[in-house]
Short mmCIF file of C-alpha atoms in Angstrom, two decimals:
data_model
loop_
_atom_site.label_atom_id
_atom_site.label_comp_id
_atom_site.label_asym_id
_atom_site.label_seq_id
_atom_site.Cartn_x
_atom_site.Cartn_y
_atom_site.Cartn_z
CA UNK A 1 66.13 39.78 -174.16
CA UNK A 2 69.20 37.51 -173.99
CA UNK A 3 68.46 36.69 -170.33
CA UNK A 4 64.89 35.72 -171.23
CA UNK A 5 66.13 33.33 -173.96
CA UNK A 6 68.68 31.74 -171.60
CA UNK A 7 65.99 31.25 -168.96
CA UNK A 8 63.71 29.52 -171.47
CA UNK A 9 66.53 27.23 -172.61
CA UNK A 10 67.36 26.34 -168.99
CA UNK A 11 63.72 25.60 -168.18
CA UNK A 12 63.36 23.44 -171.29
CA UNK A 13 66.39 21.45 -170.15
CA UNK A 14 64.86 20.90 -166.72
CA UNK A 15 61.61 19.61 -168.20
CA UNK A 16 63.46 17.13 -170.39
CA UNK A 17 65.65 15.89 -167.54
CA UNK A 18 62.63 14.80 -165.49
CA UNK A 19 60.64 13.11 -168.27
CA UNK A 20 59.71 9.55 -167.30
CA UNK A 21 61.71 6.68 -168.71
CA UNK A 22 60.46 3.67 -170.64
CA UNK A 23 59.50 0.08 -169.93
CA UNK A 24 61.08 -2.11 -172.59
CA UNK A 25 60.76 -5.80 -173.45
CA UNK A 26 63.15 -7.73 -175.71
CA UNK A 27 62.31 -11.26 -176.82
CA UNK A 28 65.48 -13.31 -177.38
CA UNK A 29 63.59 -16.62 -177.17
CA UNK A 30 63.34 -18.93 -180.17
CA UNK A 31 59.53 -18.53 -180.12
CA UNK A 32 57.12 -15.61 -180.52
CA UNK A 33 55.42 -14.14 -177.45
CA UNK A 34 52.38 -11.90 -177.07
CA UNK A 35 52.26 -8.82 -174.83
CA UNK A 36 49.38 -6.68 -173.57
CA UNK A 37 49.79 -3.40 -171.69
CA UNK A 38 47.19 -3.48 -168.92
CA UNK A 39 45.96 -0.78 -166.56
CA UNK A 40 42.32 0.17 -166.27
CA UNK A 41 42.12 -0.81 -169.95
CA UNK A 42 43.81 -3.53 -172.00
CA UNK A 43 45.84 -2.66 -175.10
CA UNK A 44 45.55 -4.67 -178.30
CA UNK A 45 48.00 -7.61 -178.39
CA UNK A 46 51.58 -6.99 -179.51
CA UNK A 47 53.46 -9.92 -181.01
CA UNK A 48 57.17 -9.91 -180.20
CA UNK A 49 58.90 -12.01 -182.84
CA UNK A 50 61.37 -14.71 -181.88
CA UNK A 51 65.04 -13.71 -181.63
CA UNK A 52 64.70 -9.95 -181.36
CA UNK A 53 61.10 -8.74 -181.16
CA UNK A 54 60.79 -5.55 -179.08
CA UNK A 55 58.17 -3.48 -177.27
CA UNK A 56 58.53 -0.14 -175.49
CA UNK A 57 56.24 2.32 -173.74
CA UNK A 58 56.87 5.48 -171.78
CA UNK A 59 55.95 5.09 -168.12
CA UNK A 60 52.52 6.47 -167.37
CA UNK A 61 50.40 6.57 -164.26
CA UNK A 62 47.08 4.87 -164.89
CA UNK A 63 44.30 7.23 -163.71
CA UNK A 64 42.28 4.41 -162.09
CA UNK A 65 44.72 1.68 -161.05
CA UNK A 66 47.86 3.78 -160.54
CA UNK A 67 50.09 1.16 -162.14
CA UNK A 68 50.45 -0.79 -165.36
CA UNK A 69 51.45 -4.35 -166.16
CA UNK A 70 53.00 -5.69 -169.32
CA UNK A 71 51.45 -9.17 -169.44
CA UNK A 72 53.31 -11.68 -171.59
CA UNK A 73 52.22 -15.14 -172.72
CA UNK A 74 53.59 -17.69 -175.15
CA UNK A 75 50.16 -18.05 -176.77
CA UNK A 76 48.57 -15.36 -178.99
CA UNK A 77 45.35 -15.43 -176.94
CA UNK A 78 46.90 -16.46 -173.62
CA UNK A 79 45.68 -13.46 -171.63
CA UNK A 80 42.05 -14.39 -172.25
CA UNK A 81 42.46 -18.17 -171.94
CA UNK A 82 44.12 -18.30 -168.50
CA UNK A 83 47.49 -19.40 -169.88
CA UNK A 84 50.71 -18.93 -167.88
CA UNK A 85 51.84 -15.31 -167.98
CA UNK A 86 54.78 -13.24 -166.82
CA UNK A 87 53.82 -9.79 -165.58
CA UNK A 88 56.32 -6.93 -165.73
CA UNK A 89 54.57 -4.27 -163.67
CA UNK A 90 55.41 -0.70 -162.76
CA UNK A 91 53.98 2.23 -160.84
CA UNK A 92 55.14 5.76 -161.61
CA UNK A 93 55.08 8.12 -158.64
CA UNK A 94 56.02 11.81 -158.78
CA UNK A 95 59.58 11.11 -157.63
CA UNK A 96 60.12 7.32 -157.96
CA UNK A 97 59.48 4.32 -160.15
CA UNK A 98 58.47 0.98 -158.61
CA UNK A 99 58.79 -2.15 -160.74
CA UNK A 100 58.42 -5.87 -160.26
CA UNK A 101 58.17 -9.19 -162.01
CA UNK A 102 55.74 -12.01 -161.26
CA UNK A 103 54.10 -15.06 -162.80
CA UNK A 104 50.45 -16.11 -162.68
CA UNK A 105 48.78 -19.33 -163.83
CA UNK A 106 52.19 -20.99 -164.18
CA UNK A 107 55.69 -20.12 -165.38
CA UNK A 108 55.77 -19.54 -169.15
CA UNK A 109 59.55 -19.08 -169.23
CA UNK A 110 60.55 -21.97 -166.95
CA UNK A 111 63.97 -23.16 -168.10
CA UNK A 112 64.87 -19.79 -169.66
CA UNK A 113 66.68 -16.91 -167.96
CA UNK A 114 64.67 -13.68 -167.72
CA UNK A 115 65.83 -10.40 -166.24
CA UNK A 116 64.82 -6.80 -165.69
CA UNK A 117 67.76 -4.41 -165.86
CA UNK A 118 67.40 -0.66 -165.21
CA UNK A 119 69.45 1.83 -167.23
CA UNK A 120 70.48 3.47 -163.94
CA UNK A 121 73.26 1.26 -162.56
CA UNK A 122 72.46 2.43 -159.01
CA UNK A 123 69.12 0.58 -159.18
CA UNK A 124 68.60 -3.15 -158.67
CA UNK A 125 68.00 -5.73 -161.37
CA UNK A 126 65.57 -8.63 -161.10
CA UNK A 127 67.04 -11.91 -162.35
CA UNK A 128 65.32 -15.29 -162.62
CA UNK A 129 68.09 -17.67 -163.78
CA UNK A 130 65.62 -20.47 -164.59
CA UNK A 131 62.59 -18.36 -165.52
CA UNK A 132 60.84 -19.12 -162.23
CA UNK A 133 60.24 -16.48 -159.54
CA UNK A 134 62.21 -16.88 -156.32
CA UNK A 135 60.49 -16.66 -152.94
CA UNK A 136 59.90 -13.20 -151.52
CA UNK A 137 59.09 -9.81 -152.94
CA UNK A 138 60.52 -8.79 -156.30
CA UNK A 139 59.54 -5.09 -155.99
CA UNK A 140 62.39 -2.69 -156.75
CA UNK A 141 62.57 1.09 -156.96
CA UNK A 142 64.50 3.48 -159.17
CA UNK A 143 64.54 7.03 -160.48
CA UNK A 144 61.55 7.82 -162.65
CA UNK A 145 63.69 8.77 -165.66
CA UNK A 146 65.48 5.39 -165.72
CA UNK A 147 64.47 2.88 -168.39
CA UNK A 148 63.86 -0.73 -167.34
CA UNK A 149 64.37 -3.56 -169.81
CA UNK A 150 62.90 -7.03 -169.44
CA UNK A 151 64.85 -9.51 -171.54
CA UNK A 152 63.22 -12.87 -172.19
CA UNK A 153 65.60 -15.81 -172.70
CA UNK A 154 68.52 -13.54 -171.77
#
């Protein structure tokens, strides 16, 4: 009986150790921003208040698109009006997490530092010192249980 209980405790520990991490966004800008979580469907808008608004979601694998993107605009309806947006995207695979940062329709955080920092220090950060994407690919990879945090106006 004791062996059975120890086995169950050990298995429970293994399941917890491999749970996926979280994608986080912190708004340190002096203005509100709006975020949508987008995969095959679009979430309702989330307003991240100026100077500390936060958003977090556990990584999931979208059944149709595979990945998800946290789309952020400075306007409350920016996603649907073609306003500049920063996209913090990720794809969760069985053994890895892929993440990147990109802008479309302009650079909503031009002049402000933005960065994605993983909780696993062995994984690479993405840093845009002036809020504008550098040339080349921004795709990084990390362990699936690592959190990644995008800080706006870091």
